[in-house]
PDB file of C-alpha atoms in Angstrom:
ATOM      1  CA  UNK A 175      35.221 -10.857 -25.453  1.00 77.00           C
ATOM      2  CA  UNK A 176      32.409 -10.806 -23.208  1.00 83.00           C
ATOM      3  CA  UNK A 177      29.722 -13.316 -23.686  1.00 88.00           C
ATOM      4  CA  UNK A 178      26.162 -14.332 -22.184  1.00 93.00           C
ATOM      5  CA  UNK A 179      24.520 -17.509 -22.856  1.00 95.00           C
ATOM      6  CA  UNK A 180      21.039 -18.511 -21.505  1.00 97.00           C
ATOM      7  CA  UNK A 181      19.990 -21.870 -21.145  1.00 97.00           C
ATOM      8  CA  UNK A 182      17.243 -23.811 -19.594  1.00 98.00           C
ATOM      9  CA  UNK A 183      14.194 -22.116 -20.456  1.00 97.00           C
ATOM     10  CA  UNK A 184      10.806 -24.391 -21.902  1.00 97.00           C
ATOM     11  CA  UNK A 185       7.760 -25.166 -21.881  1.00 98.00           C
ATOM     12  CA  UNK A 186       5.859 -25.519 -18.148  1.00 98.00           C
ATOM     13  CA  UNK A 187       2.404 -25.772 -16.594  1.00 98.00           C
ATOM     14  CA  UNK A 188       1.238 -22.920 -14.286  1.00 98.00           C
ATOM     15  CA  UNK A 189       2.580 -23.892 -10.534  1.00 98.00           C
ATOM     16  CA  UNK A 190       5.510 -25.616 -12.040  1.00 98.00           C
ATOM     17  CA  UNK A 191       9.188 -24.189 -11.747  1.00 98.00           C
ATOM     18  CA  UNK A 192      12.185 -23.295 -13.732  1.00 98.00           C
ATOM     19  CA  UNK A 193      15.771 -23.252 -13.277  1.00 98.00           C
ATOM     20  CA  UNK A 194      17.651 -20.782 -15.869  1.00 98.00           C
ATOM     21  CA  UNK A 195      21.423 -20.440 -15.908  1.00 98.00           C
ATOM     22  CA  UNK A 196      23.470 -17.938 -17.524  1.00 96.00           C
ATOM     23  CA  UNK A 197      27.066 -18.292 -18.074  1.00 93.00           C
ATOM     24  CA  UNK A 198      29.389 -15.874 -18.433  1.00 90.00           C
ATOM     25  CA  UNK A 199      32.669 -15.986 -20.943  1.00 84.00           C
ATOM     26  CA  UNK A 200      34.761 -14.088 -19.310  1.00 73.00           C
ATOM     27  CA  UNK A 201      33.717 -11.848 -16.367  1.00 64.00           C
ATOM     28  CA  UNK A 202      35.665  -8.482 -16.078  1.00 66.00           C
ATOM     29  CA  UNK A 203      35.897  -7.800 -12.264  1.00 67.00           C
ATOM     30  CA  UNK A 204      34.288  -4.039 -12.953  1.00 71.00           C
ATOM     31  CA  UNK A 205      31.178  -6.154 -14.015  1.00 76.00           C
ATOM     32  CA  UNK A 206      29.782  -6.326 -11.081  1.00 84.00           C
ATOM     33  CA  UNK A 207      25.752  -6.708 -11.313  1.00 93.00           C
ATOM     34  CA  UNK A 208      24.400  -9.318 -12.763  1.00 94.00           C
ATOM     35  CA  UNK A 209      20.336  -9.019 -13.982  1.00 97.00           C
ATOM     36  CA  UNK A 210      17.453 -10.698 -15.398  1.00 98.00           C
ATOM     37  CA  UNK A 211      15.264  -9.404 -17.802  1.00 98.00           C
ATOM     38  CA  UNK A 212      12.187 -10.314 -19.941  1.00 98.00           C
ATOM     39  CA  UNK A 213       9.832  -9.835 -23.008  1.00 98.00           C
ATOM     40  CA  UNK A 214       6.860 -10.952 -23.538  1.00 97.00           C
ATOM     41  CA  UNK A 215       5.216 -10.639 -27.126  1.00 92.00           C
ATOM     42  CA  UNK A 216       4.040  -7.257 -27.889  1.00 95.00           C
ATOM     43  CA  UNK A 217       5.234  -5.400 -24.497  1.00 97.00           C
ATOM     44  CA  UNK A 218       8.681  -3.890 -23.698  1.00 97.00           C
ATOM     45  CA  UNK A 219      11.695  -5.102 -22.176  1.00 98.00           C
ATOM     46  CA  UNK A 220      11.206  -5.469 -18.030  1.00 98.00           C
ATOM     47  CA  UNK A 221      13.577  -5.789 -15.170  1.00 98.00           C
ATOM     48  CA  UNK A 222      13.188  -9.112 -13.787  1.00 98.00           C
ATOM     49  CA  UNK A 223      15.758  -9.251 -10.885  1.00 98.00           C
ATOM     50  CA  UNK A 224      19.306  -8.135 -10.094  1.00 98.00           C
ATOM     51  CA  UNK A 225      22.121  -9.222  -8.106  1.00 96.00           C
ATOM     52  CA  UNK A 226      25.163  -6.699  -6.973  1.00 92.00           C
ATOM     53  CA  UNK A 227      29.010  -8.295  -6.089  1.00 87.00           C
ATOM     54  CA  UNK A 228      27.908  -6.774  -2.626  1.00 88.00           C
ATOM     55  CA  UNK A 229      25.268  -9.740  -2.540  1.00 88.00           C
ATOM     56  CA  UNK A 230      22.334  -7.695  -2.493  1.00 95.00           C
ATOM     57  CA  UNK A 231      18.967  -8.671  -4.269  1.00 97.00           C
ATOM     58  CA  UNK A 232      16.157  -6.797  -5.727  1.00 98.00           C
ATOM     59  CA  UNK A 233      13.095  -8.443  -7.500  1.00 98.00           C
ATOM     60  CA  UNK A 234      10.423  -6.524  -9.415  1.00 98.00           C
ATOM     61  CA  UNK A 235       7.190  -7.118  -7.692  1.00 98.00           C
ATOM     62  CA  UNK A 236       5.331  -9.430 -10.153  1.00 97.00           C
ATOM     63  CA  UNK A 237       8.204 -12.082  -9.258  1.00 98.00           C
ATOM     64  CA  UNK A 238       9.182 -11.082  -6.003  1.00 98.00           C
ATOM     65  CA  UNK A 239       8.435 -14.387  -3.548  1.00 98.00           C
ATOM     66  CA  UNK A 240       8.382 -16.494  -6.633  1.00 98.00           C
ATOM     67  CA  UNK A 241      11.472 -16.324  -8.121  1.00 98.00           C
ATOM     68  CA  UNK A 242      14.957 -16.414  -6.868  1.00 98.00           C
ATOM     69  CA  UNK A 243      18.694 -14.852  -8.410  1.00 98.00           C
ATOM     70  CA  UNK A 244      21.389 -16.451  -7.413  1.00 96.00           C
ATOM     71  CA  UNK A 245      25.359 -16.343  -8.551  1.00 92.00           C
ATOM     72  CA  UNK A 246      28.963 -18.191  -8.629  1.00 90.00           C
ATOM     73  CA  UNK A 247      31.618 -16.132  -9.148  1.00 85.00           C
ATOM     74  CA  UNK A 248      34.029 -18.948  -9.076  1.00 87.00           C
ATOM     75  CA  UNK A 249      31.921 -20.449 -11.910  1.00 90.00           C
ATOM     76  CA  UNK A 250      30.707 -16.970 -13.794  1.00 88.00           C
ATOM     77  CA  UNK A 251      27.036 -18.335 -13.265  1.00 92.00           C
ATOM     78  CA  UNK A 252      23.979 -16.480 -12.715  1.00 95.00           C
ATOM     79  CA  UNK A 253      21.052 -18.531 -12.172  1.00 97.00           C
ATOM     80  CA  UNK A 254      16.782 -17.561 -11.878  1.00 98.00           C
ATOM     81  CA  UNK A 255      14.820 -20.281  -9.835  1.00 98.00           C
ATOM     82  CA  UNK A 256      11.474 -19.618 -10.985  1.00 98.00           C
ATOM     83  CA  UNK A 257       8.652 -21.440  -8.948  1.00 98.00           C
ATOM     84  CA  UNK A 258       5.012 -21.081  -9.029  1.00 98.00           C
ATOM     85  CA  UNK A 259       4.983 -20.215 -12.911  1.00 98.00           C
ATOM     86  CA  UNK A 260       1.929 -17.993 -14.345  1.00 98.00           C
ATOM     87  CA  UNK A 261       0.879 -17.891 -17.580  1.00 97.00           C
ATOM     88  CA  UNK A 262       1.714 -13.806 -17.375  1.00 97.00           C
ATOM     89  CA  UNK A 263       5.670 -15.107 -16.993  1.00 98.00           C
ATOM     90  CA  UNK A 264       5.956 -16.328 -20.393  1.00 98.00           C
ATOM     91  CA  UNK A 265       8.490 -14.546 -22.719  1.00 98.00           C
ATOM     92  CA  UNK A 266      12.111 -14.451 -23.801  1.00 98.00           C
ATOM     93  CA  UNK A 267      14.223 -13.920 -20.577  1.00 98.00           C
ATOM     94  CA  UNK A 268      17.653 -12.342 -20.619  1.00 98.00           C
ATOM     95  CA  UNK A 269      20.898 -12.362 -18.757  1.00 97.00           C
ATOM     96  CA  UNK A 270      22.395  -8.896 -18.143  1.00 96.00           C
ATOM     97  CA  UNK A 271      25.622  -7.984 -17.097  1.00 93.00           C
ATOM     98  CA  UNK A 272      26.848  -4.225 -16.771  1.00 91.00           C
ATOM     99  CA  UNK A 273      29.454  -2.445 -14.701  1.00 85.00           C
ATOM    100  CA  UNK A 274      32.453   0.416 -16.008  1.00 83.00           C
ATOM    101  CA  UNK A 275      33.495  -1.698 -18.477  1.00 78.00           C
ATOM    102  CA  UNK A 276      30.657  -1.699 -20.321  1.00 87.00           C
ATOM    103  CA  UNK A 277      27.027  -3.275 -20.592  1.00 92.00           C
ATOM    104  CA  UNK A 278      26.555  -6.949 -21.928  1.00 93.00           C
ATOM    105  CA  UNK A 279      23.212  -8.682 -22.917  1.00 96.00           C
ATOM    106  CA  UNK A 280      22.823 -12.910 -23.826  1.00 96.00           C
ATOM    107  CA  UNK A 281      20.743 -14.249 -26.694  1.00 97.00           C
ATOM    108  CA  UNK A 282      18.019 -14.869 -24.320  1.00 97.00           C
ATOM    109  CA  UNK A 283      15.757 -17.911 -24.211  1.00 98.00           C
ATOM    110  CA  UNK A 284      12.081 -18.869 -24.063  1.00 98.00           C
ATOM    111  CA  UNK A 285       9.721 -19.574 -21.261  1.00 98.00           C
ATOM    112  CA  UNK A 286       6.086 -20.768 -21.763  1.00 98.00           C
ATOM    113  CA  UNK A 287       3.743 -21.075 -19.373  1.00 98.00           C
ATOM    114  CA  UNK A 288       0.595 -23.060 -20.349  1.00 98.00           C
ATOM    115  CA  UNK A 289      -2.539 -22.987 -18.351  1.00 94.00           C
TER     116      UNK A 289
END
């Protein structure tokens, strides 16, 4: 069975940086993009940032120079390097991983950015 787990989310100042990892149980080679996602209290879900087995990136603008998705395959790890934290990033962010197989989400974990 497929499973995400999130870890290393907290609290932070604005300007201050992240690290989040996701690890993945068991990663069926037809899951092939890996994604971040987020909620914030009271809004909708939002893409965050993706990464394809073809090594291609795409960030949504709010994050895009600020935060980085990276992956090991060897490892099943997906990671977000989040620097230069806003207040606007807090909310539960989510690991996503999707392909033919089928579409898999983690428990997601919490990031709070204080001013």
């Amino acid at each position: 069975q497929v499973q995400l787990v999130e870890s290393g989310g907290g609290l932070v100042q604005a300007g201050g940086s992240l690290r989040l990892s996701c690890a993945v149980s068991v990663r069926p080679p037809s899951i092939n993009t890996m994604g971040w996602y987020r909620q914030a209290p009271g809004k909708q879900r939002e893409w965050v940032a993706t990464s394809t087995s073809g090594g291609s990136t795409n960030y949504a603008h709010p994050v895009k120079g600020r935060f980085t998705i990276s992956r090991d395959n060897a490892k099943n790890m997906v990671y977000l390097q989040m620097n230069n934290l806003k207040p606007e990033d807090t909310a539960v962010y989510y690991c996503r991983g999707w392909g033919t197989s089928g579409d898999y989400w983690g428990q997601g974990t919490q990031v709070t950015v204080s001013s």
